[in-house]
Coordinates of C-alpha atoms in Angstrom, one line a residue:
M1 CA 20.1 -12.3 -18.9
V2 CA 17.4 -11.3 -16.1
T3 CA 18.9 -8.8 -13.9
P4 CA 19.4 -10.0 -10.1
W5 CA 17.7 -7.9 -7.7
S6 CA 19.2 -5.7 -5.2
I7 CA 19.2 -6.6 -1.4
E8 CA 17.0 -4.0 -0.9
Q9 CA 14.6 -5.2 -3.2
V10 CA 14.6 -8.4 -1.7
A11 CA 13.9 -6.9 1.8
A12 CA 10.9 -4.8 0.5
V13 CA 8.9 -7.8 -0.4
A14 CA 9.6 -9.6 3.0
P15 CA 6.7 -10.0 5.6
D16 CA 8.5 -8.8 8.2
A17 CA 12.4 -8.0 9.4
A18 CA 12.6 -11.4 11.3
S19 CA 12.2 -13.1 8.1
V20 CA 14.7 -11.2 6.5
T21 CA 17.4 -12.0 9.3
A22 CA 16.4 -15.8 8.9
A23 CA 16.7 -15.6 5.0
R24 CA 20.5 -14.0 5.3
K25 CA 21.5 -16.7 7.7
L26 CA 19.9 -19.4 5.3
A27 CA 21.4 -18.1 2.0
V28 CA 24.7 -18.3 3.6
T29 CA 24.8 -21.6 5.6
G30 CA 22.1 -23.3 4.0
T31 CA 22.5 -26.4 1.8
W32 CA 21.4 -25.8 -1.7
P33 CA 21.9 -28.7 -4.2
V34 CA 19.9 -27.3 -6.9
T35 CA 19.7 -23.8 -7.8
G36 CA 19.0 -21.9 -11.5
V37 CA 17.3 -18.9 -13.1
C38 CA 16.1 -18.9 -16.5
E39 CA 15.3 -15.7 -18.7
E40 CA 12.4 -17.5 -20.6
P41 CA 10.5 -18.1 -18.7
A42 CA 11.7 -15.7 -16.0
V43 CA 11.8 -18.0 -13.5
L44 CA 14.0 -18.5 -10.3
F45 CA 14.2 -22.0 -8.5
G46 CA 16.1 -23.6 -6.0
E47 CA 16.2 -26.8 -3.4
C48 CA 17.0 -26.4 0.2
K49 CA 17.7 -29.2 2.6
G50 CA 15.9 -28.8 6.3
S51 CA 15.3 -31.2 8.7
G52 CA 13.5 -33.7 6.8
A53 CA 14.4 -36.0 4.1
T54 CA 13.0 -34.1 1.0
P55 CA 14.5 -30.6 0.4
Y56 CA 12.2 -27.6 0.2
V57 CA 11.5 -26.4 -3.3
A58 CA 11.5 -22.5 -3.7
L59 CA 10.2 -20.9 -7.0
V60 CA 10.0 -17.0 -7.9
D61 CA 7.9 -15.9 -11.0
L62 CA 10.3 -13.1 -11.8
A63 CA 7.6 -11.7 -14.4
G64 CA 5.3 -11.6 -11.5
P65 CA 6.9 -11.5 -9.4
A66 CA 5.2 -14.3 -7.3
W67 CA 6.7 -17.1 -5.2
N68 CA 5.7 -20.5 -4.1
C69 CA 7.7 -22.9 -1.4
S70 CA 6.7 -26.6 -0.3
C71 CA 7.8 -25.5 3.4
P72 CA 4.9 -25.5 5.9
S73 CA 5.3 -21.7 6.9
R74 CA 2.6 -19.1 6.5
K75 CA 4.8 -16.2 5.8
I76 CA 4.5 -15.2 2.1
P77 CA 7.2 -15.1 0.8
C78 CA 9.0 -17.6 3.1
K79 CA 12.5 -17.5 4.4
H80 CA 13.4 -20.2 1.8
V81 CA 12.0 -17.8 -1.0
L82 CA 13.7 -15.1 0.4
A83 CA 17.1 -17.1 1.1
L84 CA 16.8 -18.0 -2.9
L85 CA 16.5 -14.3 -3.6
L86 CA 19.8 -13.2 -1.8
R87 CA 21.7 -15.9 -3.3
W88 CA 20.5 -14.8 -6.8
S89 CA 21.6 -11.1 -6.0
S90 CA 25.0 -12.2 -4.7
G91 CA 25.6 -13.8 -7.8
S92 CA 25.3 -17.7 -6.5
V93 CA 22.8 -18.7 -8.8
L94 CA 23.8 -19.5 -12.2
A95 CA 21.9 -19.5 -15.4
A96 CA 19.8 -22.3 -16.3
P97 CA 18.9 -23.8 -19.8
A98 CA 15.7 -24.5 -18.8
P99 CA 13.4 -24.5 -15.5
S100 CA 13.3 -27.4 -13.3
A101 CA 10.4 -29.8 -13.5
A102 CA 8.7 -28.3 -10.2
A103 CA 8.9 -24.7 -11.7
T104 CA 7.8 -25.8 -15.0
A105 CA 4.5 -27.6 -13.3
W106 CA 4.0 -24.5 -11.0
L107 CA 4.3 -22.0 -14.0
D108 CA 1.8 -24.0 -16.0
K109 CA -0.5 -24.0 -13.0
R110 CA -0.3 -20.3 -12.6
A111 CA -1.0 -19.9 -16.4
A112 CA -4.2 -22.2 -16.1
R113 CA -5.3 -19.9 -13.2
A114 CA -4.4 -16.7 -15.3
E115 CA -6.6 -17.8 -18.0
K116 CA -9.5 -18.7 -16.0
V117 CA -9.4 -15.4 -14.2
A118 CA -9.3 -13.9 -17.5
E119 CA -12.4 -15.5 -18.7
R120 CA -14.0 -14.4 -15.3
A121 CA -13.3 -10.9 -15.9
A122 CA -14.9 -11.1 -19.5
T123 CA -17.9 -12.5 -18.2
P124 CA -20.0 -9.3 -17.0
P125 CA -20.7 -10.2 -13.2
R126 CA -24.8 -10.3 -12.3
A127 CA -25.7 -6.8 -10.8
P128 CA -27.4 -6.7 -7.5
S129 CA -31.0 -6.8 -7.4
Q130 CA -32.6 -3.4 -6.8
A131 CA -34.2 -5.3 -3.5
T132 CA -30.9 -5.9 -2.5
L133 CA -29.4 -2.3 -3.0
E134 CA -32.6 -0.8 -1.2
R135 CA -31.9 -3.1 1.9
R136 CA -28.2 -2.1 1.8
A137 CA -29.0 1.6 2.0
E138 CA -31.8 1.2 4.7
R139 CA -28.9 -0.5 6.7
I140 CA -26.2 2.0 5.9
A141 CA -28.6 5.1 6.7
A142 CA -29.8 3.3 9.9
G143 CA -26.3 2.6 11.1
L144 CA -25.1 6.3 10.4
D145 CA -28.3 7.8 12.1
E146 CA -27.2 6.1 15.1
L147 CA -23.8 7.1 14.6
G148 CA -24.8 10.6 14.6
T149 CA -26.6 10.4 17.8
W150 CA -23.8 8.7 19.6
L151 CA -21.4 11.4 18.6
E152 CA -23.9 13.9 19.5
D153 CA -24.2 12.2 23.0
L154 CA -20.3 12.3 23.5
V155 CA -19.9 15.9 22.6
A156 CA -23.1 16.8 24.9
A157 CA -21.3 15.0 27.8
G158 CA -17.7 17.1 27.4
V159 CA -15.4 16.0 24.7
S160 CA -13.2 13.1 25.8
V161 CA -11.8 9.8 24.8
P162 CA -14.5 7.5 24.6
Q163 CA -14.2 4.0 26.5
G164 CA -12.9 1.2 24.4
D165 CA -16.2 -0.7 25.0
D166 CA -18.2 1.9 23.8
V167 CA -16.1 2.5 20.8
A168 CA -16.0 -1.7 20.1
R169 CA -20.0 -1.6 20.1
A170 CA -20.3 1.4 18.2
A171 CA -17.7 0.1 15.5
A172 CA -19.7 -3.5 15.4
R173 CA -23.1 -1.8 14.8
L174 CA -21.4 -0.1 11.8
V175 CA -20.1 -3.1 10.4
D176 CA -23.6 -5.0 10.9
A177 CA -25.0 -1.9 8.9
Q178 CA -22.7 -2.7 6.0
A179 CA -20.5 0.5 6.4
P180 CA -17.1 -1.1 7.4
A181 CA -14.9 1.9 6.5
I182 CA -16.6 4.3 8.7
A183 CA -16.4 1.6 11.5
E184 CA -12.5 1.6 11.0
R185 CA -12.2 5.1 11.5
V186 CA -14.6 4.7 15.0
R187 CA -12.4 2.1 16.3
R188 CA -9.6 4.5 16.3
L189 CA -11.4 7.1 18.6
H190 CA -10.5 5.6 22.1
V191 CA -6.5 5.9 21.1
R192 CA -5.0 8.2 23.4
S193 CA -1.9 10.0 22.4
D194 CA 1.3 11.3 24.4
D195 CA 1.1 14.2 22.0
P196 CA -0.5 17.4 23.9
S197 CA -2.5 18.1 20.8
W198 CA -4.3 14.9 21.1
P199 CA -7.8 16.6 22.1
G200 CA -7.6 18.8 19.1
T201 CA -6.8 15.5 17.0
L202 CA -9.9 13.9 18.6
L203 CA -12.2 16.9 18.3
E204 CA -11.3 16.9 14.5
S205 CA -12.0 13.3 14.5
Y206 CA -15.5 13.9 15.8
G207 CA -16.1 16.5 13.1
L208 CA -15.1 14.6 10.2
L209 CA -17.2 11.5 11.4
H210 CA -20.1 13.7 11.7
L211 CA -19.2 15.6 8.5
L212 CA -19.6 11.9 6.7
V213 CA -22.8 11.4 8.5
T214 CA -24.5 14.5 7.3
A215 CA -23.0 14.1 3.8
H216 CA -23.9 10.7 3.1
P217 CA -27.8 11.1 2.5
R218 CA -27.0 14.1 0.0
A219 CA -24.3 12.1 -1.7
S220 CA -26.1 12.0 -5.1
E221 CA -26.3 15.9 -4.7
L222 CA -22.3 16.7 -4.5
P223 CA -20.3 17.9 -7.0
G224 CA -18.0 16.2 -9.2
T225 CA -16.7 13.0 -7.5
L226 CA -17.1 14.1 -4.2
G227 CA -20.5 11.8 -3.8
A228 CA -18.6 8.6 -4.8
V229 CA -15.8 9.8 -2.0
V230 CA -18.6 10.0 0.6
R231 CA -19.8 6.4 -0.3
R232 CA -16.3 5.0 -0.2
R233 CA -15.4 6.6 3.1
V234 CA -18.5 4.9 4.6
G235 CA -17.8 1.4 3.0
E236 CA -20.0 0.9 0.1
P237 CA -17.9 -1.0 -2.1
T238 CA -16.7 -0.5 -5.4
R239 CA -16.4 -3.6 -7.7
T240 CA -13.0 -4.7 -9.2
E241 CA -14.4 -4.7 -12.5
V242 CA -16.0 -1.2 -12.3
V243 CA -12.3 0.1 -11.5
L244 CA -10.7 -2.2 -14.6
A245 CA -13.1 -0.5 -16.6
Q246 CA -11.7 3.1 -16.5
P247 CA -9.7 4.1 -19.2
P248 CA -6.2 2.9 -18.5
L249 CA -3.3 5.1 -18.1
R250 CA -0.1 3.8 -19.6
D251 CA 3.3 5.2 -18.4
V252 CA 6.5 3.7 -17.5
W253 CA 5.8 3.5 -13.6
D254 CA 8.8 3.9 -11.0
V255 CA 8.1 1.5 -8.2
V256 CA 9.3 3.7 -5.3
A257 CA 7.8 2.5 -2.3
L258 CA 6.2 -0.5 -0.6
H259 CA 4.5 0.6 3.2
T260 CA 2.7 -2.4 5.3
D261 CA 0.4 -0.9 7.9
E262 CA 0.3 -3.6 10.7
T263 CA -2.2 -1.2 12.6
S264 CA -5.1 -1.7 10.1
R265 CA -7.4 -4.5 10.1
P266 CA -7.0 -6.2 8.0
V267 CA -3.4 -5.5 7.4
T268 CA -2.8 -3.2 4.3
H269 CA -0.2 -3.3 2.0
R270 CA 0.6 0.2 -0.2
T271 CA 2.6 -0.1 -3.2
H272 CA 3.6 3.6 -4.6
L273 CA 4.1 4.2 -8.0
R274 CA 5.2 7.4 -9.7
G275 CA 4.7 7.8 -13.7
R276 CA 7.8 9.3 -15.5
T277 CA 5.6 11.0 -18.4
L278 CA 2.3 11.7 -16.5
G279 CA 4.2 12.8 -13.5
R280 CA 1.3 11.3 -11.1
S281 CA 1.4 9.1 -8.2
F282 CA -1.0 6.1 -7.6
V283 CA -1.0 3.3 -4.9
L284 CA -1.7 0.0 -5.2
V285 CA -3.6 -1.5 -2.3
E286 CA -3.7 -5.3 -1.0
T287 CA -5.2 -6.1 2.2
G288 CA -4.6 -9.5 4.2
P289 CA -1.4 -11.7 2.7
R290 CA 0.4 -10.1 0.1
S291 CA -0.5 -11.9 -3.0
G292 CA 2.8 -11.2 -4.8
T293 CA 1.3 -9.7 -7.8
N294 CA 2.3 -6.0 -7.5
P295 CA 5.5 -4.7 -9.0
V296 CA 8.7 -4.8 -6.4
P297 CA 10.2 -1.4 -5.2
G298 CA 13.2 -0.3 -6.9
T299 CA 12.2 -1.4 -10.4
S300 CA 10.3 0.3 -13.5
I301 CA 7.4 -1.3 -15.4
D302 CA 5.5 -0.3 -18.6
A303 CA 2.1 -0.8 -17.6
D304 CA -1.6 0.4 -17.6
L305 CA -3.0 1.7 -14.4
H306 CA -6.8 1.9 -13.9
P307 CA -7.8 4.8 -11.5
H308 CA -10.2 4.3 -8.9
P309 CA -13.3 6.5 -9.6
A310 CA -13.7 7.3 -6.0
A311 CA -10.1 7.9 -5.1
T312 CA -7.5 10.1 -6.9
D313 CA -4.5 8.3 -5.7
R314 CA -5.5 4.7 -5.8
A315 CA -5.6 2.4 -8.9
L316 CA -5.4 -1.1 -10.2
L317 CA -2.7 -2.8 -12.2
G318 CA -3.8 -3.7 -15.7
T319 CA -1.9 -5.0 -18.7
V320 CA 2.0 -4.9 -17.9
H321 CA 3.8 -4.5 -21.3
T322 CA 7.1 -5.3 -20.5
P323 CA 8.6 -7.1 -17.4
A324 CA 10.1 -4.8 -14.6
V325 CA 13.6 -3.8 -14.9
P326 CA 15.7 -2.2 -12.2
L327 CA 15.2 1.5 -11.4
E328 CA 18.5 3.2 -12.8
H329 CA 17.5 7.2 -11.9
A330 CA 16.0 9.1 -9.6
P331 CA 12.2 9.1 -9.7
H332 CA 10.4 12.2 -11.2
G333 CA 9.4 14.3 -8.5
D334 CA 7.6 17.5 -7.7
P335 CA 9.5 20.6 -6.3
A336 CA 9.6 20.3 -2.4
H337 CA 8.1 24.0 -1.7
E338 CA 4.9 22.6 -3.6
L339 CA 4.0 20.2 -1.0
P340 CA 1.4 22.4 0.6
L341 CA -0.5 23.0 -2.7
L342 CA -0.6 19.1 -3.2
W343 CA -1.7 18.4 0.0
S344 CA -4.4 21.1 -0.1
A345 CA -5.5 20.0 -3.6
A346 CA -5.5 16.2 -2.3
V347 CA -7.7 17.5 0.7
A348 CA -10.2 19.3 -1.5
A349 CA -10.9 16.1 -3.7
D350 CA -11.4 14.1 -0.4
P351 CA -11.6 16.0 3.0
W352 CA -11.5 12.3 4.7
R353 CA -8.1 11.7 3.3
E354 CA -5.3 10.7 5.7
R355 CA -2.2 10.3 3.6
H356 CA -1.6 11.2 0.3
P357 CA 1.4 9.7 -1.8
V358 CA 4.2 12.2 -2.9
V359 CA 7.8 12.2 -4.5
L360 CA 9.7 15.4 -3.8
A361 CA 12.9 16.2 -6.0
D362 CA 14.9 18.8 -3.9
A363 CA 13.9 18.0 -0.6
R364 CA 16.4 19.1 2.0
L365 CA 16.2 18.3 5.8
R366 CA 17.3 20.0 8.8
L367 CA 17.2 19.4 12.5
D368 CA 14.1 20.8 14.4
G369 CA 16.2 21.4 17.8
D370 CA 14.6 18.6 19.6
G371 CA 16.5 15.7 18.0
G372 CA 13.9 15.2 15.2
W373 CA 14.0 16.4 11.6
L374 CA 12.0 18.7 9.5
L375 CA 11.4 18.9 5.6
D376 CA 12.6 22.6 4.7
L377 CA 10.0 24.1 2.3
G378 CA 11.4 27.5 2.1
D379 CA 9.3 29.8 4.3
E380 CA 7.8 27.1 6.3
S381 CA 8.7 23.5 7.4
L382 CA 6.9 20.1 7.9
P383 CA 7.9 17.7 10.5
L384 CA 9.3 14.1 9.5
L385 CA 7.3 11.7 11.5
G386 CA 9.0 8.6 12.4
R387 CA 12.7 9.3 13.8
S388 CA 14.1 5.9 12.8
A389 CA 13.0 6.9 9.2
A390 CA 14.0 10.3 9.3
R391 CA 17.8 9.5 10.4
V392 CA 17.8 7.2 7.5
C393 CA 16.9 10.1 5.2
A394 CA 19.0 12.5 7.1
A395 CA 22.3 10.1 6.6
V396 CA 21.5 9.6 2.9
A397 CA 21.1 13.2 2.3
G398 CA 24.2 14.5 4.1
G399 CA 23.3 18.0 3.9
R400 CA 22.2 17.9 0.1
A401 CA 18.8 18.0 -1.5
V402 CA 17.6 14.6 -2.4
T403 CA 14.7 12.9 -4.1
L404 CA 12.5 11.7 -1.0
V405 CA 9.4 9.6 -1.1
G406 CA 6.6 9.6 1.2
D407 CA 3.2 10.1 2.5
C408 CA 1.8 13.8 3.3
T409 CA -0.3 13.7 6.4
P410 CA -2.2 16.1 8.6
R411 CA 0.6 15.8 11.1
G412 CA 3.9 15.8 8.8
L413 CA 5.7 13.3 6.2
E414 CA 6.1 10.0 6.7
P415 CA 9.1 9.1 5.0
R416 CA 9.3 5.9 3.0
A417 CA 12.4 5.9 0.6
V418 CA 15.0 8.1 -0.4
W419 CA 17.3 8.0 -3.4
D420 CA 21.2 8.0 -3.0
G421 CA 22.1 8.9 -6.2
R422 CA 22.3 5.0 -7.5
R423 CA 19.4 3.4 -5.7
L424 CA 16.2 3.9 -3.7
V425 CA 17.0 3.2 -0.2
T426 CA 14.0 2.2 2.3
A427 CA 13.6 4.8 5.3

């Protein structure tokens, strides 16, 4: 029988906390005349009576996972799907000999779409013409030249936080110049922090932007993959088929965290995977609404990952050889005292990196004397960012060494999850 998800796994796929709250109530008080779960095909289905005469049909393809509901909600997954998952996790959904008619029809449509996608992937896309590439290169070069002049004017006038309108105009011109990634960096320049170190952070942002402007014309001359990194950081796209053409890395991947960045535009979802044999971390990145194609935190999958040619920590999910199963042991991690070396190597490969996924096997936490928490690295320490997340980790640790999942940043470690001895707890 398909192993039910834990409550934490259900909460991890929710679009927001409000959806989880609504789903918990609906799972208990809602009327569910039809529910069932099948092992082959692995599908969960249910009908929930709402205010109308026709019940809402909630469906979950557990092999994906993917979800669908007949309700009008724009949230994906909606509260009905989440409530159905919660009922399943509590043991309230019984095994069914066959999926419902609605589930069968939906799975057939998904299979047909997947076949079309595979056909398109097998057909080499038409490469852009040389004239198109030259026009794009000219736009980017002109946009970066203008950005360089703007940065020089800002510094010449005295380093200060630029006005929001000036930043918006500069970012818009970069978008017009087909350099969207560097435009996103420019948009963040006008955000002033309460942190007393913000002037240094602002000056560092100016320096990194100027370094990109300077490096881009020489990208083809840079060693190793650094030229590709520069082009990606400016915003030159890498086509999906190029990434999927990279040699796959097959491993049993522990899905250790899911983080949604609501501040980015568009919203970005980062699924962190850690290889049991390879001992490497990769992130699957989605933008906009979640598609449900990436695996769920707290599970393990035997799958191929295709590493991004211009990003050491990003990949695309390839062939999944076996369905996801619950994670039953702590994920493989690096010694905590090696974190500075891991971060140094990551920044050497990409100087514009803002975060790097890590799993630390023997993390010890201690108070910093100001109500916050530090990651003890032996001779030094690193702040844990986000007091609420840090308190969760400290409570789970209880003074013991724990396996900690997070993102290393220039300011400290952003905790994402912690292993409590039985399961991953989202921070």
